[in-house]
PDB file of C-alpha atoms in Angstrom:
ATOM      1  CA  MET A   1       3.916   3.454  12.993  1.00 97.00           C
ATOM      2  CA  THR A   2       2.902   6.854  11.682  1.00 98.00           C
ATOM      3  CA  LEU A   3       0.818   7.924   8.690  1.00 98.00           C
ATOM      4  CA  LEU A   4       2.253  11.263   7.529  1.00 98.00           C
ATOM      5  CA  GLY A   5      -0.248  12.691   5.111  1.00 98.00           C
ATOM      6  CA  ASP A   6      -3.118  14.942   4.220  1.00 98.00           C
ATOM      7  CA  SER A   7      -6.922  14.840   4.514  1.00 97.00           C
ATOM      8  CA  ILE A   8      -7.081  11.202   3.427  1.00 96.00           C
ATOM      9  CA  THR A   9      -4.930  10.122   6.357  1.00 96.00           C
ATOM     10  CA  ALA A  10      -6.635  12.659   8.636  1.00 96.00           C
ATOM     11  CA  GLY A  11     -10.028  11.086   7.953  1.00 96.00           C
ATOM     12  CA  PHE A  12     -11.647  14.168   6.441  1.00 97.00           C
ATOM     13  CA  GLY A  13     -15.442  13.990   6.676  1.00 97.00           C
ATOM     14  CA  LEU A  14     -15.463  10.746   8.659  1.00 97.00           C
ATOM     15  CA  PRO A  15     -15.920   9.837  12.319  1.00 97.00           C
ATOM     16  CA  SER A  16     -12.507   9.139  13.868  1.00 95.00           C
ATOM     17  CA  ALA A  17     -13.337   5.425  14.162  1.00 97.00           C
ATOM     18  CA  GLU A  18     -13.614   5.266  10.345  1.00 97.00           C
ATOM     19  CA  ALA A  19     -10.381   7.161   9.573  1.00 98.00           C
ATOM     20  CA  LEU A  20      -7.490   5.475   7.791  1.00 98.00           C
ATOM     21  CA  PRO A  21      -5.157   5.217  10.817  1.00 98.00           C
ATOM     22  CA  VAL A  22      -7.803   3.302  12.783  1.00 98.00           C
ATOM     23  CA  ARG A  23      -8.805   1.094   9.850  1.00 98.00           C
ATOM     24  CA  LEU A  24      -5.192   0.326   8.939  1.00 98.00           C
ATOM     25  CA  GLU A  25      -4.417  -0.616  12.535  1.00 98.00           C
ATOM     26  CA  GLN A  26      -7.436  -2.945  12.545  1.00 98.00           C
ATOM     27  CA  ALA A  27      -6.382  -4.534   9.247  1.00 97.00           C
ATOM     28  CA  LEU A  28      -2.851  -5.110  10.552  1.00 98.00           C
ATOM     29  CA  ARG A  29      -4.085  -6.541  13.842  1.00 97.00           C
ATOM     30  CA  ALA A  30      -6.325  -8.912  11.873  1.00 96.00           C
ATOM     31  CA  LYS A  31      -3.072 -10.177  10.310  1.00 94.00           C
ATOM     32  CA  GLY A  32      -1.736 -10.863  13.808  1.00 95.00           C
ATOM     33  CA  LEU A  33       0.497  -7.798  14.089  1.00 96.00           C
ATOM     34  CA  ARG A  34       0.610  -5.898  17.350  1.00 95.00           C
ATOM     35  CA  VAL A  35       0.804  -2.357  16.048  1.00 96.00           C
ATOM     36  CA  ARG A  36      -0.324   1.122  16.865  1.00 96.00           C
ATOM     37  CA  VAL A  37      -0.933   3.457  13.945  1.00 97.00           C
ATOM     38  CA  ARG A  38      -0.556   7.151  14.697  1.00 97.00           C
ATOM     39  CA  GLY A  39      -2.299   9.556  12.394  1.00 96.00           C
ATOM     40  CA  ALA A  40      -0.262  12.577  11.325  1.00 97.00           C
ATOM     41  CA  GLY A  41      -2.530  13.775   8.575  1.00 96.00           C
ATOM     42  CA  VAL A  42      -3.364  17.446   8.062  1.00 97.00           C
ATOM     43  CA  SER A  43      -6.177  18.343   5.690  1.00 96.00           C
ATOM     44  CA  GLY A  44      -4.944  20.411   2.784  1.00 96.00           C
ATOM     45  CA  ASP A  45      -1.307  19.546   3.410  1.00 97.00           C
ATOM     46  CA  THR A  46       1.140  19.426   0.529  1.00 98.00           C
ATOM     47  CA  THR A  47       4.551  17.813   0.401  1.00 98.00           C
ATOM     48  CA  GLY A  48       5.949  21.199   1.443  1.00 98.00           C
ATOM     49  CA  GLY A  49       3.734  21.199   4.534  1.00 98.00           C
ATOM     50  CA  GLY A  50       4.720  17.626   5.313  1.00 98.00           C
ATOM     51  CA  LEU A  51       8.386  18.548   5.010  1.00 98.00           C
ATOM     52  CA  ALA A  52       7.908  21.497   7.351  1.00 98.00           C
ATOM     53  CA  ARG A  53       6.403  19.300  10.056  1.00 98.00           C
ATOM     54  CA  VAL A  54       8.047  15.893   9.609  1.00 98.00           C
ATOM     55  CA  GLY A  55      10.433  16.602  12.497  1.00 97.00           C
ATOM     56  CA  TYR A  56       7.680  16.995  15.063  1.00 97.00           C
ATOM     57  CA  SER A  57       4.811  15.040  13.490  1.00 97.00           C
ATOM     58  CA  VAL A  58       6.738  11.779  13.361  1.00 98.00           C
ATOM     59  CA  GLN A  59       7.901  10.683  16.790  1.00 97.00           C
ATOM     60  CA  ASP A  60      11.347   9.168  17.299  1.00 96.00           C
ATOM     61  CA  ASP A  61       9.969   5.773  18.374  1.00 96.00           C
ATOM     62  CA  THR A  62       8.219   5.274  15.020  1.00 97.00           C
ATOM     63  CA  ASP A  63       8.999   1.839  13.582  1.00 96.00           C
ATOM     64  CA  LEU A  64       7.678   2.769  10.109  1.00 98.00           C
ATOM     65  CA  CYS A  65       6.485   6.021   8.584  1.00 98.00           C
ATOM     66  CA  ILE A  66       4.053   5.811   5.707  1.00 98.00           C
ATOM     67  CA  VAL A  67       4.506   8.984   3.677  1.00 98.00           C
ATOM     68  CA  ALA A  68       1.175   9.632   1.950  1.00 98.00           C
ATOM     69  CA  LEU A  69       1.465  13.104   0.466  1.00 98.00           C
ATOM     70  CA  GLY A  70       1.191  14.586  -3.003  1.00 97.00           C
ATOM     71  CA  GLY A  71      -2.529  14.706  -3.744  1.00 96.00           C
ATOM     72  CA  ASN A  72      -2.909  18.353  -2.797  1.00 97.00           C
ATOM     73  CA  ASP A  73       0.261  19.254  -4.703  1.00 98.00           C
ATOM     74  CA  MET A  74      -1.282  17.665  -7.786  1.00 96.00           C
ATOM     75  CA  LEU A  75      -4.627  19.430  -7.291  1.00 94.00           C
ATOM     76  CA  GLN A  76      -2.789  22.751  -6.922  1.00 96.00           C
ATOM     77  CA  GLY A  77      -0.553  22.119  -9.928  1.00 95.00           C
ATOM     78  CA  VAL A  78       2.666  22.247  -7.914  1.00 97.00           C
ATOM     79  CA  ASP A  79       5.657  21.637 -10.168  1.00 97.00           C
ATOM     80  CA  PRO A  80       6.497  17.907 -10.054  1.00 97.00           C
ATOM     81  CA  LYS A  81      10.172  18.819  -9.520  1.00 98.00           C
ATOM     82  CA  THR A  82       9.167  20.564  -6.284  1.00 98.00           C
ATOM     83  CA  VAL A  83       7.029  17.605  -5.221  1.00 98.00           C
ATOM     84  CA  ARG A  84       9.943  15.239  -5.881  1.00 98.00           C
ATOM     85  CA  SER A  85      12.383  17.467  -3.994  1.00 98.00           C
ATOM     86  CA  ASN A  86      10.064  17.748  -0.985  1.00 98.00           C
ATOM     87  CA  LEU A  87       9.475  14.002  -0.852  1.00 98.00           C
ATOM     88  CA  GLU A  88      13.229  13.346  -1.158  1.00 98.00           C
ATOM     89  CA  ALA A  89      13.827  15.679   1.771  1.00 98.00           C
ATOM     90  CA  ILE A  90      11.091  14.005   3.867  1.00 98.00           C
ATOM     91  CA  ILE A  91      12.589  10.585   3.194  1.00 98.00           C
ATOM     92  CA  ALA A  92      16.110  11.851   3.976  1.00 98.00           C
ATOM     93  CA  SER A  93      14.891  13.401   7.228  1.00 98.00           C
ATOM     94  CA  LEU A  94      13.266  10.147   8.317  1.00 98.00           C
ATOM     95  CA  LYS A  95      16.251   8.026   7.286  1.00 98.00           C
ATOM     96  CA  ALA A  96      18.587  10.351   9.207  1.00 98.00           C
ATOM     97  CA  ARG A  97      16.520   9.498  12.296  1.00 98.00           C
ATOM     98  CA  ASP A  98      16.661   5.748  11.470  1.00 97.00           C
ATOM     99  CA  ILE A  99      12.930   5.652  10.769  1.00 98.00           C
ATOM    100  CA  PRO A 100      12.018   3.253   7.937  1.00 98.00           C
ATOM    101  CA  VAL A 101       9.812   4.707   5.204  1.00 98.00           C
ATOM    102  CA  LEU A 102       7.025   3.323   3.046  1.00 98.00           C
ATOM    103  CA  LEU A 103       6.045   5.690   0.242  1.00 98.00           C
ATOM    104  CA  ALA A 104       2.358   5.710  -0.711  1.00 98.00           C
ATOM    105  CA  GLY A 105       1.973   6.948  -4.253  1.00 97.00           C
ATOM    106  CA  MET A 106      -0.571   9.236  -5.823  1.00 96.00           C
ATOM    107  CA  LYS A 107      -1.666   9.541  -9.447  1.00 95.00           C
ATOM    108  CA  ALA A 108      -2.888  12.489 -11.453  1.00 95.00           C
ATOM    109  CA  PRO A 109      -5.963  12.136 -13.677  1.00 92.00           C
ATOM    110  CA  PRO A 110      -5.054  11.450 -17.318  1.00 89.00           C
ATOM    111  CA  GLN A 111      -6.644  14.726 -18.406  1.00 93.00           C
ATOM    112  CA  TYR A 112      -3.689  16.471 -16.696  1.00 94.00           C
ATOM    113  CA  GLY A 113      -1.677  15.421 -19.780  1.00 94.00           C
ATOM    114  CA  ALA A 114       2.094  15.881 -19.613  1.00 95.00           C
ATOM    115  CA  TYR A 115       1.819  17.002 -15.984  1.00 96.00           C
ATOM    116  CA  ALA A 116       0.221  13.652 -15.079  1.00 96.00           C
ATOM    117  CA  ALA A 117       2.991  11.677 -16.763  1.00 94.00           C
ATOM    118  CA  GLU A 118       5.711  13.583 -14.914  1.00 96.00           C
ATOM    119  CA  PHE A 119       3.825  13.578 -11.597  1.00 97.00           C
ATOM    120  CA  ASP A 120       3.003   9.865 -11.718  1.00 95.00           C
ATOM    121  CA  ARG A 121       6.683   8.921 -12.207  1.00 96.00           C
ATOM    122  CA  ILE A 122       7.751  10.622  -8.978  1.00 97.00           C
ATOM    123  CA  PHE A 123       6.701   7.879  -6.581  1.00 97.00           C
ATOM    124  CA  ALA A 124       8.127   4.831  -8.381  1.00 95.00           C
ATOM    125  CA  ASP A 125      11.345   6.736  -9.139  1.00 97.00           C
ATOM    126  CA  LEU A 126      11.766   7.794  -5.518  1.00 97.00           C
ATOM    127  CA  ALA A 127      11.002   4.333  -4.171  1.00 96.00           C
ATOM    128  CA  ARG A 128      13.681   2.884  -6.446  1.00 97.00           C
ATOM    129  CA  ASN A 129      16.258   5.666  -5.966  1.00 97.00           C
ATOM    130  CA  GLU A 130      15.791   5.878  -2.199  1.00 97.00           C
ATOM    131  CA  ASP A 131      15.409   2.103  -1.766  1.00 96.00           C
ATOM    132  CA  VAL A 132      12.120   2.339   0.116  1.00 97.00           C
ATOM    133  CA  PRO A 133       9.064   0.123  -0.306  1.00 97.00           C
ATOM    134  CA  THR A 134       6.096   1.644  -2.058  1.00 97.00           C
ATOM    135  CA  TYR A 135       2.372   1.248  -2.303  1.00 97.00           C
ATOM    136  CA  PRO A 136       1.952   2.534  -5.867  1.00 96.00           C
ATOM    137  CA  PHE A 137      -1.423   4.293  -5.501  1.00 97.00           C
ATOM    138  CA  LEU A 138      -2.992   5.100  -2.154  1.00 97.00           C
ATOM    139  CA  LEU A 139      -6.476   5.349  -3.689  1.00 97.00           C
ATOM    140  CA  GLU A 140      -6.259   2.044  -5.585  1.00 96.00           C
ATOM    141  CA  GLY A 141      -9.756   0.609  -6.077  1.00 95.00           C
ATOM    142  CA  VAL A 142     -11.345   3.801  -4.772  1.00 97.00           C
ATOM    143  CA  ALA A 143     -10.326   6.752  -6.957  1.00 93.00           C
ATOM    144  CA  LEU A 144     -12.481   5.965  -9.970  1.00 90.00           C
ATOM    145  CA  ASP A 145     -15.476   4.508  -8.164  1.00 96.00           C
ATOM    146  CA  ARG A 146     -18.014   7.031  -6.840  1.00 95.00           C
ATOM    147  CA  ARG A 147     -19.499   4.359  -4.548  1.00 97.00           C
ATOM    148  CA  TYR A 148     -16.419   4.728  -2.373  1.00 98.00           C
ATOM    149  CA  LYS A 149     -16.254   8.511  -2.264  1.00 97.00           C
ATOM    150  CA  GLN A 150     -17.859  11.211  -0.230  1.00 97.00           C
ATOM    151  CA  PRO A 151     -20.136  13.671  -2.036  1.00 96.00           C
ATOM    152  CA  ASP A 152     -17.140  15.938  -2.826  1.00 94.00           C
ATOM    153  CA  GLY A 153     -15.951  13.264  -5.273  1.00 92.00           C
ATOM    154  CA  ILE A 154     -12.418  13.352  -3.847  1.00 92.00           C
ATOM    155  CA  HIS A 155     -12.293  11.964  -0.325  1.00 96.00           C
ATOM    156  CA  PRO A 156     -12.989   8.312   0.400  1.00 98.00           C
ATOM    157  CA  ASN A 157     -16.069   7.391   2.403  1.00 98.00           C
ATOM    158  CA  ALA A 158     -15.919   4.792   5.188  1.00 98.00           C
ATOM    159  CA  GLN A 159     -16.165   1.897   2.719  1.00 98.00           C
ATOM    160  CA  GLY A 160     -13.451   3.457   0.568  1.00 98.00           C
ATOM    161  CA  VAL A 161     -11.163   3.799   3.593  1.00 98.00           C
ATOM    162  CA  ARG A 162     -11.656   0.102   4.356  1.00 98.00           C
ATOM    163  CA  ILE A 163     -10.591  -0.732   0.784  1.00 98.00           C
ATOM    164  CA  ILE A 164      -7.496   1.458   1.153  1.00 98.00           C
ATOM    165  CA  ALA A 165      -6.594  -0.087   4.521  1.00 98.00           C
ATOM    166  CA  ASP A 166      -7.086  -3.635   3.225  1.00 97.00           C
ATOM    167  CA  GLY A 167      -4.885  -2.935   0.196  1.00 97.00           C
ATOM    168  CA  LEU A 168      -2.192  -1.150   2.181  1.00 97.00           C
ATOM    169  CA  ALA A 169      -2.023  -3.626   5.075  1.00 98.00           C
ATOM    170  CA  PRO A 170      -0.071  -6.440   3.327  1.00 97.00           C
ATOM    171  CA  VAL A 171       2.516  -3.964   2.034  1.00 97.00           C
ATOM    172  CA  VAL A 172       2.867  -2.426   5.487  1.00 98.00           C
ATOM    173  CA  ALA A 173       3.126  -5.862   7.103  1.00 97.00           C
ATOM    174  CA  LYS A 174       5.929  -6.786   4.709  1.00 96.00           C
ATOM    175  CA  ALA A 175       7.737  -3.472   5.354  1.00 96.00           C
ATOM    176  CA  LEU A 176       7.515  -4.048   9.111  1.00 94.00           C
ATOM    177  CA  SER A 177       9.025  -7.528   8.770  1.00 88.00           C
ATOM    178  CA  VAL A 178      12.183  -6.291   7.017  1.00 72.00           C
TER     179      VAL A 178
END
């Protein structure tokens, strides 16, 4: 399995043993699954960056690719139509290689107004239209709680990563069983 993403999946600011790929693998193994989670996160990456590297960042023997991109697009104000198009192309690229996809969603803060409404719809719409499972919000239980963030107020700390991994693991386990 591969986590295609940005700084959150790359483990920004954390020792490698605390990064999301390691913690997700541990959570899945605790459920009795024999898995290996490869990290393909690049700090600062947008959906455009993920699209540019999906062909070489996700190996052909991947049994599931979790696409966890969009946060940097949102922070940079990238047009939601572009975000949607890039994610569609990433999913199409993976499907063309017979690699199942799980889409991890992202949400914009409400103060982003109309942008947030349009951005937030992307992930559920794509999951439905592309018939891929989704984890609606990668930062569920972490985003609004400073206890689970690093001092920058954006990236999860080690405890926050554990919360993400524990929330994501059942959805991943179900996607792997299909």
